[in-house]
Amino acid sequence: MEIIKTLGEFIIDRQHEYPDASGELTSLFSSIRLAAKILHREINKAGLADITGAAGDENVQGEQQQKLDVYANERFKNALAQRGVVCGIASEEEEQFVKFEETKNLDGKYVVLIDPLDGSSNIDVNVSVGTIFSVYRRVSPQGSHVTEEDFLQPGNKQVAAGYVIYGSSTMLVYSTGNGVNGFTYDPTIGVFCLSHPNLQIPEDGTIYSINEGNYVHFPEGVKKYIKYCQEEDDATSRPYTSRYIGSLVSDFHRNLIKGGIYLYPTSSRYPQGKLRLLYECNPMAFLIEQAGGRAIADPGQRILDIEPKKLHQRCPLFVGSPKMVDKLEKFVEEFG
Ligand code: AHM
Ligand code: MG
């Protein structure tokens, strides 16, 4: 009979890799796992229940919030507050960071940054969405209130990062800095099972993912790279395949498994890029590097080395197979 390894067992097995592990990160993961299961349930019945569509509020970026965004935000916030290992969170859906003020939380070692439901405009049309999370050790003393500095750390300080993809099946993919592992949810028994051990992105790929509708607004180097992807050349398997779902987690997940590059450059519409450094770019950059890939904002500018200035800072993102990112980087270097 096939042996199934559950996420819980996997975490316990790996604890010896962290000499100072005291079970707190394990507890933090239990919170994320629980909230992910609840979200899985809600998203699967989203077409039935009256929870799709806009909730009426706008998020801090001025975009319409969907009802499930609000729900996901509350779920993850409550789950993370419950166990007392997290002293606060920052969420893409909230303007300010959230302090957890109970005594048990003040002693918590970690902060979590989260995009509770990324790509939520896709829910109404039954396309995959995701949750993205990022974990840091606080810099303020334990026992005190969490501060903004706890959240404004560069991505290279991440202790863990991951995402949940609510797709044709629900998966949790994460890294604690020792490779990337993927777990598929079996709803019949209610557990995440190890299905994608030690994920490595192919060194090169033939998929490019970008919202080409914005082509005229892109920098010259990106335009030239897109043309390069579309040219015919048997030796390099071009033209490449264009795949863009418009849901970062889904586009990233596909490219991680098959090899490819995801691009969200600056444009006249989004002069700083659209994606958020802390909630989207940093966790994805951490994962891709752990899987052997690259993530840059500009030529020579590693995403993980950017010093954040603001919670909701935006950032261009080029992420994927290392050889594809190298190539894109050359185009942007040459043509701007
Ligand atoms: P969101 O956090 O408001 O859902 O926006 C982020 C999403 C990403 O999932 C996706 O890659 C991108 O926005 C798509 O943007 P666009 O529609 O401009 O291509
Ligand atoms: Mg998002």
Short mmCIF file of C-alpha atoms in Angstrom, two decimals, residues 171 180-184 193-199 253 257:
data_model
loop_
_atom_site.label_atom_id
_atom_site.label_comp_id
_atom_site.label_asym_id
_atom_site.label_seq_id
_atom_site.Cartn_x
_atom_site.Cartn_y
_atom_site.Cartn_z
CA MET A 171 -2.34 22.72 -2.60
CA VAL A 180 10.32 23.81 -1.44
CA ASN A 181 7.68 21.17 -0.83
CA GLY A 182 4.11 20.90 -2.07
CA PHE A 183 1.16 19.23 -0.35
CA THR A 184 -2.17 18.40 -1.97
CA CYS A 193 -0.48 15.08 1.78
CA LEU A 194 3.07 15.44 0.48
CA SER A 195 2.67 15.26 -3.30
CA HIS A 196 5.51 17.43 -4.66
CA PRO A 197 8.66 16.84 -2.57
CA ASN A 198 11.67 19.05 -3.17
CA LEU A 199 10.27 21.13 -6.02
CA HIS A 253 2.69 27.60 -9.71
CA ILE A 257 6.45 23.10 -12.25
#
